[in-house]
Amino acid sequence: MSNARSEAPIASGGASLSDEAAARILRAEAARAGTAEAVVAAAARTAEGLEEPPLIEVDDVRYSYGSKESRTKRSVLKGATAAFRRGTMYAVVGASGCGKSTLLSLLGGLDLPKQGEVRFAGEPLDAAGLAEHRRRNVSFVFQGYNLIDYLTAAENVSLATKLPPLPLLEKVGIGPDEARRNVLALSGGQQQRVAVARALASEAPVVLADEPTGNLDEVAAEGVADILRDTAHRMGKCVICVTHSPMLARKADRVFRLAKGRLIKA
C-alpha cells in the first residue's frame, strides 16, 4: 500500500479545486504579490539613496532688475529651485523674457541672486569665489557667441584645450578650410558651431548653453543637439541648455519649464 497522500487536484480544464486547495493557492499568490511590492519599494528606496548628489543647484533663488525704489523693477526669478546632476542633459524652456538667460548667468557665476543660493558641489558660489567658479567649473555657449574676433576658428577652440582643435571642429561640422578662417569670415551658424566646439573642448564639468541651436538649420541643429547629449552621457558632464527649440527639448533627458519665476519639471 502506498503511503503517499493524495492532494486535491489543481484546476485544469473543467476540473475544480477543493476549498482548502484554492485557499492555499490564494494565500501563496497574495504572499508573492506582497513580496513583489516589497521588492519594488525597496528597489526604489535604494535607487533614491544611490542617486548621485547634485553637481550644481539653485535653492529658492530670486532675482530682479532695477532698484527697490525704481518703478521699473521687474522680478524674473521668484523662488526658483532645481538640482542638476552629472551625465544628464537638461533643457530649460519658457516664454521670452521669463528669466532663462538670467538663470544661466547665475549658474555660471556671472552674477549672484538677490536672495537664495546657487551651489556647486554643495558649496555656495559666493563662498567659493565667482571668478574661480567660472574658470574651473563651467563653460559657456553664449547666444552672441563671444568668440575672439581677431582669431581663427581653430585658435578660438585652442584657447580652451590642449587637444588638437580640428577634430573638435569637424565634430560640429566645421571643416579644415573654415577652421583656418578668421571667425568674422564665417556665417552666424558657423560661428555658433565654433562656440559649441569651444565649450565642449573645456575640461569644466558643466556646460551652459544659451540657445545653442538658435541660428542653425534643421539638420545642423539636430547634429549639435546630439553632440550636446553625447557630451553629457559619454563624458559625464552636466549640460544645461536654455532653448525655444522643441527638438532640443525632446532630446534632453530632463526638461524644466520656467514660468512665473519658478522652475517646474515638464
Short mmCIF file of N, CA and C in Angstrom, two decimals, residues 92-258:
data_model
loop_
_atom_site.label_atom_id
_atom_site.label_comp_id
_atom_site.label_asym_id
_atom_site.label_seq_id
_atom_site.Cartn_x
_atom_site.Cartn_y
_atom_site.Cartn_z
N VAL A 92 15.93 73.96 -20.43
CA VAL A 92 15.09 74.92 -19.70
C VAL A 92 14.31 75.71 -20.74
N VAL A 93 12.99 75.59 -20.70
CA VAL A 93 12.14 76.23 -21.69
C VAL A 93 11.24 77.26 -20.99
N GLY A 94 10.65 78.12 -21.79
CA GLY A 94 9.77 79.14 -21.24
C GLY A 94 9.65 80.30 -22.20
N ALA A 95 8.72 81.19 -21.92
CA ALA A 95 8.47 82.33 -22.80
C ALA A 95 9.67 83.27 -22.81
N SER A 96 9.80 84.04 -23.88
CA SER A 96 10.86 85.04 -23.97
C SER A 96 10.71 86.03 -22.82
N GLY A 97 11.85 86.37 -22.20
CA GLY A 97 11.83 87.34 -21.12
C GLY A 97 11.47 86.79 -19.76
N CYS A 98 11.32 85.45 -19.66
CA CYS A 98 10.89 84.87 -18.37
C CYS A 98 12.05 84.69 -17.40
N GLY A 99 13.31 84.87 -17.87
CA GLY A 99 14.44 84.75 -16.95
C GLY A 99 15.36 83.59 -17.22
N LYS A 100 15.23 82.95 -18.37
CA LYS A 100 16.06 81.77 -18.66
C LYS A 100 17.54 82.14 -18.75
N SER A 101 17.85 83.20 -19.49
CA SER A 101 19.26 83.61 -19.62
C SER A 101 19.80 84.12 -18.29
N THR A 102 18.95 84.75 -17.50
CA THR A 102 19.36 85.18 -16.15
C THR A 102 19.74 83.97 -15.31
N LEU A 103 18.95 82.92 -15.40
CA LEU A 103 19.25 81.69 -14.67
C LEU A 103 20.62 81.15 -15.06
N LEU A 104 20.92 81.12 -16.36
CA LEU A 104 22.24 80.64 -16.80
C LEU A 104 23.35 81.52 -16.25
N SER A 105 23.14 82.83 -16.23
CA SER A 105 24.15 83.74 -15.69
C SER A 105 24.44 83.44 -14.22
N LEU A 106 23.41 83.13 -13.47
CA LEU A 106 23.59 82.81 -12.05
C LEU A 106 24.28 81.46 -11.88
N LEU A 107 23.90 80.47 -12.68
CA LEU A 107 24.55 79.16 -12.61
C LEU A 107 26.02 79.27 -12.99
N GLY A 108 26.32 80.18 -13.92
CA GLY A 108 27.70 80.34 -14.39
C GLY A 108 28.54 81.27 -13.56
N GLY A 109 27.98 81.86 -12.52
CA GLY A 109 28.77 82.75 -11.67
C GLY A 109 29.03 84.10 -12.29
N LEU A 110 28.21 84.51 -13.25
CA LEU A 110 28.34 85.85 -13.82
C LEU A 110 27.66 86.89 -12.95
N ASP A 111 26.82 86.44 -12.05
CA ASP A 111 26.11 87.33 -11.13
C ASP A 111 25.66 86.50 -9.94
N LEU A 112 25.21 87.17 -8.90
CA LEU A 112 24.68 86.49 -7.72
C LEU A 112 23.20 86.81 -7.58
N PRO A 113 22.42 85.88 -7.03
CA PRO A 113 21.00 86.15 -6.83
C PRO A 113 20.79 87.22 -5.76
N LYS A 114 19.65 87.89 -5.83
CA LYS A 114 19.30 88.87 -4.80
C LYS A 114 18.97 88.15 -3.49
N GLN A 115 18.33 87.01 -3.61
CA GLN A 115 18.03 86.14 -2.46
C GLN A 115 18.20 84.70 -2.91
N GLY A 116 18.33 83.81 -1.93
CA GLY A 116 18.52 82.40 -2.25
C GLY A 116 19.98 82.08 -2.49
N GLU A 117 20.22 80.88 -3.00
CA GLU A 117 21.60 80.40 -3.08
C GLU A 117 21.81 79.55 -4.33
N VAL A 118 22.98 79.72 -4.94
CA VAL A 118 23.45 78.83 -6.00
C VAL A 118 24.63 78.06 -5.45
N ARG A 119 24.61 76.73 -5.57
CA ARG A 119 25.69 75.91 -5.00
C ARG A 119 26.31 75.04 -6.08
N PHE A 120 27.63 74.88 -5.97
CA PHE A 120 28.35 73.93 -6.81
C PHE A 120 29.01 72.91 -5.90
N ALA A 121 28.71 71.63 -6.11
CA ALA A 121 29.23 70.54 -5.27
C ALA A 121 28.96 70.84 -3.80
N GLY A 122 27.79 71.40 -3.53
CA GLY A 122 27.36 71.65 -2.16
C GLY A 122 27.87 72.93 -1.54
N GLU A 123 28.72 73.67 -2.24
CA GLU A 123 29.30 74.89 -1.67
C GLU A 123 28.72 76.12 -2.36
N PRO A 124 28.28 77.11 -1.58
CA PRO A 124 27.73 78.33 -2.19
C PRO A 124 28.76 79.03 -3.08
N LEU A 125 28.31 79.55 -4.21
CA LEU A 125 29.23 80.19 -5.15
C LEU A 125 29.92 81.41 -4.55
N ASP A 126 29.19 82.17 -3.75
CA ASP A 126 29.82 83.38 -3.20
C ASP A 126 30.93 83.03 -2.22
N ALA A 127 30.85 81.86 -1.61
CA ALA A 127 31.92 81.43 -0.70
C ALA A 127 33.12 80.91 -1.48
N ALA A 128 32.87 80.22 -2.58
CA ALA A 128 33.95 79.64 -3.37
C ALA A 128 34.66 80.67 -4.23
N GLY A 129 33.93 81.72 -4.62
CA GLY A 129 34.51 82.75 -5.49
C GLY A 129 33.99 82.61 -6.90
N LEU A 130 33.38 83.66 -7.41
CA LEU A 130 32.76 83.59 -8.74
C LEU A 130 33.79 83.39 -9.84
N ALA A 131 34.91 84.11 -9.76
CA ALA A 131 35.93 84.00 -10.81
C ALA A 131 36.50 82.58 -10.87
N GLU A 132 36.73 81.99 -9.72
CA GLU A 132 37.25 80.62 -9.67
C GLU A 132 36.23 79.63 -10.23
N HIS A 133 34.97 79.87 -9.92
CA HIS A 133 33.89 79.02 -10.45
C HIS A 133 33.85 79.09 -11.97
N ARG A 134 33.93 80.30 -12.51
CA ARG A 134 33.89 80.45 -13.97
C ARG A 134 35.10 79.80 -14.63
N ARG A 135 36.24 79.88 -13.97
CA ARG A 135 37.47 79.36 -14.57
C ARG A 135 37.52 77.84 -14.55
N ARG A 136 37.05 77.23 -13.48
CA ARG A 136 37.25 75.80 -13.29
C ARG A 136 36.02 74.95 -13.59
N ASN A 137 34.85 75.48 -13.35
CA ASN A 137 33.67 74.62 -13.28
C ASN A 137 32.70 74.70 -14.45
N VAL A 138 32.71 75.79 -15.19
CA VAL A 138 31.70 75.96 -16.23
C VAL A 138 32.32 76.41 -17.56
N SER A 139 31.67 75.99 -18.64
CA SER A 139 31.98 76.52 -19.97
C SER A 139 30.67 76.99 -20.58
N PHE A 140 30.74 78.03 -21.39
CA PHE A 140 29.55 78.69 -21.91
C PHE A 140 29.44 78.56 -23.42
N VAL A 141 28.20 78.42 -23.88
CA VAL A 141 27.86 78.68 -25.28
C VAL A 141 26.93 79.88 -25.23
N PHE A 142 27.48 81.06 -25.51
CA PHE A 142 26.68 82.28 -25.42
C PHE A 142 25.81 82.46 -26.66
N GLN A 143 24.68 83.12 -26.46
CA GLN A 143 23.78 83.39 -27.57
C GLN A 143 24.46 84.31 -28.60
N GLY A 144 25.36 85.17 -28.12
CA GLY A 144 26.09 86.07 -29.01
C GLY A 144 27.47 85.54 -29.38
N TYR A 145 27.72 84.26 -29.11
CA TYR A 145 28.94 83.52 -29.46
C TYR A 145 30.14 83.90 -28.59
N ASN A 146 30.43 85.21 -28.43
CA ASN A 146 31.58 85.67 -27.62
C ASN A 146 32.89 85.05 -28.08
N LEU A 147 33.07 84.96 -29.38
CA LEU A 147 34.34 84.50 -29.93
C LEU A 147 35.31 85.67 -30.00
N ILE A 148 36.60 85.37 -30.01
CA ILE A 148 37.62 86.42 -30.15
C ILE A 148 37.77 86.71 -31.63
N ASP A 149 37.39 87.92 -32.02
CA ASP A 149 37.17 88.18 -33.45
C ASP A 149 38.44 88.35 -34.27
N TYR A 150 39.60 88.44 -33.64
CA TYR A 150 40.83 88.54 -34.42
C TYR A 150 41.55 87.20 -34.54
N LEU A 151 40.89 86.13 -34.06
CA LEU A 151 41.47 84.79 -34.15
C LEU A 151 40.68 83.94 -35.14
N THR A 152 41.31 82.88 -35.59
CA THR A 152 40.62 81.91 -36.45
C THR A 152 39.71 81.03 -35.59
N ALA A 153 38.89 80.23 -36.26
CA ALA A 153 38.03 79.29 -35.54
C ALA A 153 38.88 78.31 -34.74
N ALA A 154 39.93 77.78 -35.34
CA ALA A 154 40.80 76.82 -34.65
C ALA A 154 41.47 77.46 -33.45
N GLU A 155 41.91 78.70 -33.59
CA GLU A 155 42.58 79.38 -32.48
C GLU A 155 41.61 79.65 -31.33
N ASN A 156 40.37 79.97 -31.64
CA ASN A 156 39.37 80.16 -30.59
C ASN A 156 39.18 78.89 -29.78
N VAL A 157 39.10 77.75 -30.46
CA VAL A 157 38.91 76.48 -29.75
C VAL A 157 40.16 76.10 -28.97
N SER A 158 41.34 76.41 -29.52
CA SER A 158 42.60 76.06 -28.86
C SER A 158 42.75 76.75 -27.51
N LEU A 159 42.08 77.87 -27.32
CA LEU A 159 42.17 78.57 -26.04
C LEU A 159 41.58 77.75 -24.90
N ALA A 160 40.70 76.81 -25.23
CA ALA A 160 40.01 76.04 -24.19
C ALA A 160 40.57 74.65 -23.99
N THR A 161 41.54 74.24 -24.81
CA THR A 161 42.01 72.86 -24.71
C THR A 161 43.44 72.72 -25.22
N LYS A 162 44.11 71.69 -24.74
CA LYS A 162 45.43 71.35 -25.25
C LYS A 162 45.34 70.35 -26.40
N LEU A 163 44.13 69.86 -26.65
CA LEU A 163 43.92 68.90 -27.72
C LEU A 163 43.92 69.60 -29.08
N PRO A 164 44.21 68.88 -30.15
CA PRO A 164 44.13 69.47 -31.49
C PRO A 164 42.70 69.96 -31.76
N PRO A 165 42.53 71.19 -32.23
CA PRO A 165 41.18 71.74 -32.38
C PRO A 165 40.40 71.20 -33.59
N LEU A 166 41.11 70.75 -34.63
CA LEU A 166 40.41 70.37 -35.86
C LEU A 166 39.40 69.24 -35.68
N PRO A 167 39.74 68.15 -34.94
CA PRO A 167 38.74 67.09 -34.75
C PRO A 167 37.49 67.59 -34.02
N LEU A 168 37.68 68.49 -33.06
CA LEU A 168 36.53 69.04 -32.34
C LEU A 168 35.65 69.87 -33.27
N LEU A 169 36.29 70.66 -34.12
CA LEU A 169 35.53 71.48 -35.06
C LEU A 169 34.82 70.62 -36.11
N GLU A 170 35.49 69.58 -36.56
CA GLU A 170 34.86 68.68 -37.54
C GLU A 170 33.64 67.99 -36.94
N LYS A 171 33.70 67.74 -35.64
CA LYS A 171 32.58 67.09 -34.96
C LYS A 171 31.31 67.94 -35.03
N VAL A 172 31.47 69.26 -35.06
CA VAL A 172 30.30 70.15 -35.14
C VAL A 172 30.08 70.67 -36.56
N GLY A 173 30.79 70.09 -37.53
CA GLY A 173 30.53 70.42 -38.92
C GLY A 173 31.35 71.55 -39.49
N ILE A 174 32.48 71.89 -38.85
CA ILE A 174 33.39 72.91 -39.36
C ILE A 174 34.61 72.21 -39.95
N GLY A 175 34.77 72.30 -41.27
CA GLY A 175 35.88 71.62 -41.94
C GLY A 175 37.19 72.36 -41.79
N PRO A 176 38.29 71.77 -42.27
CA PRO A 176 39.62 72.37 -42.13
C PRO A 176 39.73 73.76 -42.75
N ASP A 177 39.09 73.99 -43.89
CA ASP A 177 39.16 75.30 -44.52
C ASP A 177 38.52 76.38 -43.65
N GLU A 178 37.31 76.09 -43.16
CA GLU A 178 36.63 77.06 -42.28
C GLU A 178 37.39 77.24 -40.97
N ALA A 179 38.01 76.18 -40.48
CA ALA A 179 38.73 76.24 -39.21
C ALA A 179 39.89 77.23 -39.26
N ARG A 180 40.45 77.43 -40.44
CA ARG A 180 41.61 78.33 -40.59
C ARG A 180 41.20 79.77 -40.90
N ARG A 181 39.91 80.00 -41.03
CA ARG A 181 39.44 81.35 -41.34
C ARG A 181 39.24 82.15 -40.06
N ASN A 182 39.40 83.47 -40.19
CA ASN A 182 39.01 84.35 -39.09
C ASN A 182 37.51 84.17 -38.84
N VAL A 183 37.12 84.19 -37.58
CA VAL A 183 35.72 83.89 -37.26
C VAL A 183 34.75 84.91 -37.87
N LEU A 184 35.23 86.14 -38.12
CA LEU A 184 34.36 87.14 -38.73
C LEU A 184 34.04 86.80 -40.19
N ALA A 185 34.84 85.91 -40.78
CA ALA A 185 34.59 85.49 -42.15
C ALA A 185 33.62 84.32 -42.22
N LEU A 186 33.15 83.86 -41.08
CA LEU A 186 32.21 82.73 -41.03
C LEU A 186 30.78 83.24 -40.89
N SER A 187 29.84 82.43 -41.30
CA SER A 187 28.42 82.78 -41.13
C SER A 187 28.04 82.69 -39.66
N GLY A 188 26.85 83.22 -39.34
CA GLY A 188 26.38 83.15 -37.96
C GLY A 188 26.25 81.72 -37.47
N GLY A 189 25.73 80.84 -38.33
CA GLY A 189 25.60 79.44 -37.94
C GLY A 189 26.94 78.77 -37.71
N GLN A 190 27.93 79.11 -38.55
CA GLN A 190 29.27 78.55 -38.37
C GLN A 190 29.91 79.07 -37.08
N GLN A 191 29.72 80.35 -36.79
CA GLN A 191 30.25 80.90 -35.55
C GLN A 191 29.62 80.21 -34.34
N GLN A 192 28.34 79.91 -34.44
CA GLN A 192 27.68 79.23 -33.34
C GLN A 192 28.28 77.84 -33.11
N ARG A 193 28.59 77.14 -34.18
CA ARG A 193 29.19 75.81 -34.05
C ARG A 193 30.60 75.90 -33.48
N VAL A 194 31.33 76.95 -33.82
CA VAL A 194 32.65 77.15 -33.22
C VAL A 194 32.51 77.37 -31.71
N ALA A 195 31.50 78.14 -31.32
CA ALA A 195 31.26 78.39 -29.90
C ALA A 195 30.92 77.09 -29.16
N VAL A 196 30.15 76.22 -29.80
CA VAL A 196 29.82 74.93 -29.20
C VAL A 196 31.08 74.08 -29.05
N ALA A 197 31.91 74.04 -30.10
CA ALA A 197 33.16 73.26 -30.04
C ALA A 197 34.07 73.77 -28.94
N ARG A 198 34.15 75.08 -28.78
CA ARG A 198 35.00 75.65 -27.73
C ARG A 198 34.50 75.24 -26.35
N ALA A 199 33.19 75.28 -26.14
CA ALA A 199 32.64 74.89 -24.84
C ALA A 199 32.89 73.42 -24.55
N LEU A 200 32.75 72.57 -25.56
CA LEU A 200 32.93 71.14 -25.36
C LEU A 200 34.40 70.78 -25.17
N ALA A 201 35.30 71.64 -25.65
CA ALA A 201 36.73 71.38 -25.51
C ALA A 201 37.21 71.60 -24.08
N SER A 202 36.48 72.37 -23.33
CA SER A 202 36.88 72.69 -21.96
C SER A 202 36.77 71.46 -21.06
N GLU A 203 37.60 71.42 -20.02
CA GLU A 203 37.53 70.33 -19.05
C GLU A 203 36.50 70.60 -17.96
N ALA A 204 35.84 71.73 -18.01
CA ALA A 204 34.84 72.07 -17.00
C ALA A 204 33.71 71.05 -16.99
N PRO A 205 33.21 70.68 -15.82
CA PRO A 205 32.17 69.64 -15.75
C PRO A 205 30.77 70.10 -16.12
N VAL A 206 30.56 71.43 -16.20
CA VAL A 206 29.23 71.96 -16.52
C VAL A 206 29.30 72.75 -17.83
N VAL A 207 28.38 72.46 -18.74
CA VAL A 207 28.24 73.22 -19.98
C VAL A 207 26.92 73.98 -19.91
N LEU A 208 26.99 75.30 -20.05
CA LEU A 208 25.81 76.15 -20.03
C LEU A 208 25.61 76.72 -21.43
N ALA A 209 24.51 76.38 -22.06
CA ALA A 209 24.30 76.75 -23.47
C ALA A 209 23.03 77.58 -23.62
N ASP A 210 23.20 78.80 -24.11
CA ASP A 210 22.08 79.72 -24.31
C ASP A 210 21.67 79.68 -25.79
N GLU A 211 20.55 79.04 -26.08
CA GLU A 211 20.05 78.87 -27.44
C GLU A 211 21.13 78.31 -28.37
N PRO A 212 21.68 77.14 -28.07
CA PRO A 212 22.81 76.62 -28.85
C PRO A 212 22.47 76.24 -30.28
N THR A 213 21.18 76.08 -30.60
CA THR A 213 20.79 75.72 -31.97
C THR A 213 20.01 76.85 -32.64
N GLY A 214 20.01 78.02 -32.04
CA GLY A 214 19.14 79.10 -32.49
C GLY A 214 19.37 79.58 -33.91
N ASN A 215 20.62 79.59 -34.38
CA ASN A 215 20.93 80.11 -35.71
C ASN A 215 21.30 79.02 -36.71
N LEU A 216 20.90 77.80 -36.41
CA LEU A 216 21.28 76.68 -37.27
C LEU A 216 20.09 76.16 -38.05
N ASP A 217 20.38 75.60 -39.23
CA ASP A 217 19.30 74.96 -39.98
C ASP A 217 18.91 73.66 -39.28
N GLU A 218 17.85 73.04 -39.75
CA GLU A 218 17.28 71.88 -39.05
C GLU A 218 18.28 70.75 -38.89
N VAL A 219 19.01 70.44 -39.95
CA VAL A 219 19.95 69.32 -39.90
C VAL A 219 21.11 69.63 -38.96
N ALA A 220 21.68 70.84 -39.08
CA ALA A 220 22.80 71.22 -38.22
C ALA A 220 22.35 71.31 -36.76
N ALA A 221 21.14 71.81 -36.54
CA ALA A 221 20.63 71.94 -35.17
C ALA A 221 20.51 70.58 -34.51
N GLU A 222 19.99 69.61 -35.25
CA GLU A 222 19.84 68.27 -34.68
C GLU A 222 21.20 67.65 -34.39
N GLY A 223 22.17 67.91 -35.27
CA GLY A 223 23.52 67.40 -35.05
C GLY A 223 24.15 67.97 -33.79
N VAL A 224 23.99 69.28 -33.57
CA VAL A 224 24.54 69.91 -32.37
C VAL A 224 23.82 69.39 -31.12
N ALA A 225 22.51 69.21 -31.21
CA ALA A 225 21.76 68.67 -30.06
C ALA A 225 22.26 67.27 -29.70
N ASP A 226 22.53 66.45 -30.71
CA ASP A 226 23.05 65.11 -30.45
C ASP A 226 24.44 65.17 -29.81
N ILE A 227 25.26 66.12 -30.25
CA ILE A 227 26.60 66.27 -29.68
C ILE A 227 26.52 66.68 -28.22
N LEU A 228 25.63 67.60 -27.90
CA LEU A 228 25.48 68.04 -26.51
C LEU A 228 25.02 66.88 -25.63
N ARG A 229 24.06 66.11 -26.12
CA ARG A 229 23.57 64.96 -25.34
C ARG A 229 24.67 63.92 -25.18
N ASP A 230 25.42 63.68 -26.26
CA ASP A 230 26.53 62.73 -26.21
C ASP A 230 27.59 63.18 -25.22
N THR A 231 27.83 64.48 -25.16
CA THR A 231 28.79 65.03 -24.20
C THR A 231 28.37 64.75 -22.77
N ALA A 232 27.08 64.88 -22.51
CA ALA A 232 26.58 64.57 -21.17
C ALA A 232 26.72 63.09 -20.85
N HIS A 233 26.30 62.23 -21.77
CA HIS A 233 26.26 60.80 -21.50
C HIS A 233 27.64 60.15 -21.51
N ARG A 234 28.47 60.50 -22.48
CA ARG A 234 29.76 59.82 -22.62
C ARG A 234 30.85 60.43 -21.74
N MET A 235 30.78 61.75 -21.55
CA MET A 235 31.83 62.43 -20.79
C MET A 235 31.40 62.73 -19.36
N GLY A 236 30.15 62.42 -19.04
CA GLY A 236 29.67 62.61 -17.68
C GLY A 236 29.51 64.06 -17.29
N LYS A 237 29.30 64.93 -18.28
CA LYS A 237 29.14 66.35 -17.96
C LYS A 237 27.68 66.67 -17.67
N CYS A 238 27.49 67.77 -17.00
CA CYS A 238 26.16 68.31 -16.76
C CYS A 238 25.93 69.39 -17.82
N VAL A 239 25.00 69.15 -18.73
CA VAL A 239 24.74 70.07 -19.84
C VAL A 239 23.37 70.71 -19.63
N ILE A 240 23.35 72.03 -19.52
CA ILE A 240 22.10 72.76 -19.28
C ILE A 240 21.88 73.73 -20.43
N CYS A 241 20.80 73.51 -21.17
CA CYS A 241 20.51 74.32 -22.36
C CYS A 241 19.24 75.15 -22.14
N VAL A 242 19.34 76.43 -22.39
CA VAL A 242 18.16 77.28 -22.50
C VAL A 242 17.73 77.28 -23.95
N THR A 243 16.47 77.02 -24.22
CA THR A 243 16.07 76.86 -25.62
C THR A 243 14.59 77.16 -25.84
N HIS A 244 14.29 77.56 -27.08
CA HIS A 244 12.91 77.62 -27.56
C HIS A 244 12.63 76.46 -28.52
N SER A 245 13.62 75.61 -28.73
CA SER A 245 13.51 74.56 -29.74
C SER A 245 12.82 73.31 -29.17
N PRO A 246 11.66 72.93 -29.71
CA PRO A 246 11.02 71.68 -29.27
C PRO A 246 11.91 70.47 -29.53
N MET A 247 12.66 70.50 -30.63
CA MET A 247 13.55 69.37 -30.95
C MET A 247 14.60 69.19 -29.87
N LEU A 248 15.24 70.29 -29.46
CA LEU A 248 16.28 70.20 -28.44
C LEU A 248 15.68 69.74 -27.11
N ALA A 249 14.50 70.25 -26.78
CA ALA A 249 13.84 69.83 -25.54
C ALA A 249 13.53 68.34 -25.56
N ARG A 250 13.12 67.81 -26.72
CA ARG A 250 12.83 66.38 -26.82
C ARG A 250 14.08 65.54 -26.61
N LYS A 251 15.21 66.02 -27.03
CA LYS A 251 16.45 65.25 -26.91
C LYS A 251 17.03 65.32 -25.50
N ALA A 252 16.59 66.28 -24.70
CA ALA A 252 17.10 66.40 -23.34
C ALA A 252 16.60 65.25 -22.47
N ASP A 253 17.40 64.90 -21.47
CA ASP A 253 16.99 63.86 -20.52
C ASP A 253 15.90 64.37 -19.59
N ARG A 254 16.02 65.64 -19.22
CA ARG A 254 15.04 66.24 -18.32
C ARG A 254 14.76 67.67 -18.77
N VAL A 255 13.53 68.09 -18.59
CA VAL A 255 13.10 69.41 -19.03
C VAL A 255 12.50 70.17 -17.86
N PHE A 256 12.92 71.41 -17.69
CA PHE A 256 12.31 72.32 -16.73
C PHE A 256 11.63 73.44 -17.50
N ARG A 257 10.46 73.82 -17.05
CA ARG A 257 9.78 75.00 -17.60
C ARG A 257 9.88 76.13 -16.58
N LEU A 258 10.37 77.27 -17.04
CA LEU A 258 10.46 78.45 -16.18
C LEU A 258 9.21 79.29 -16.41
#
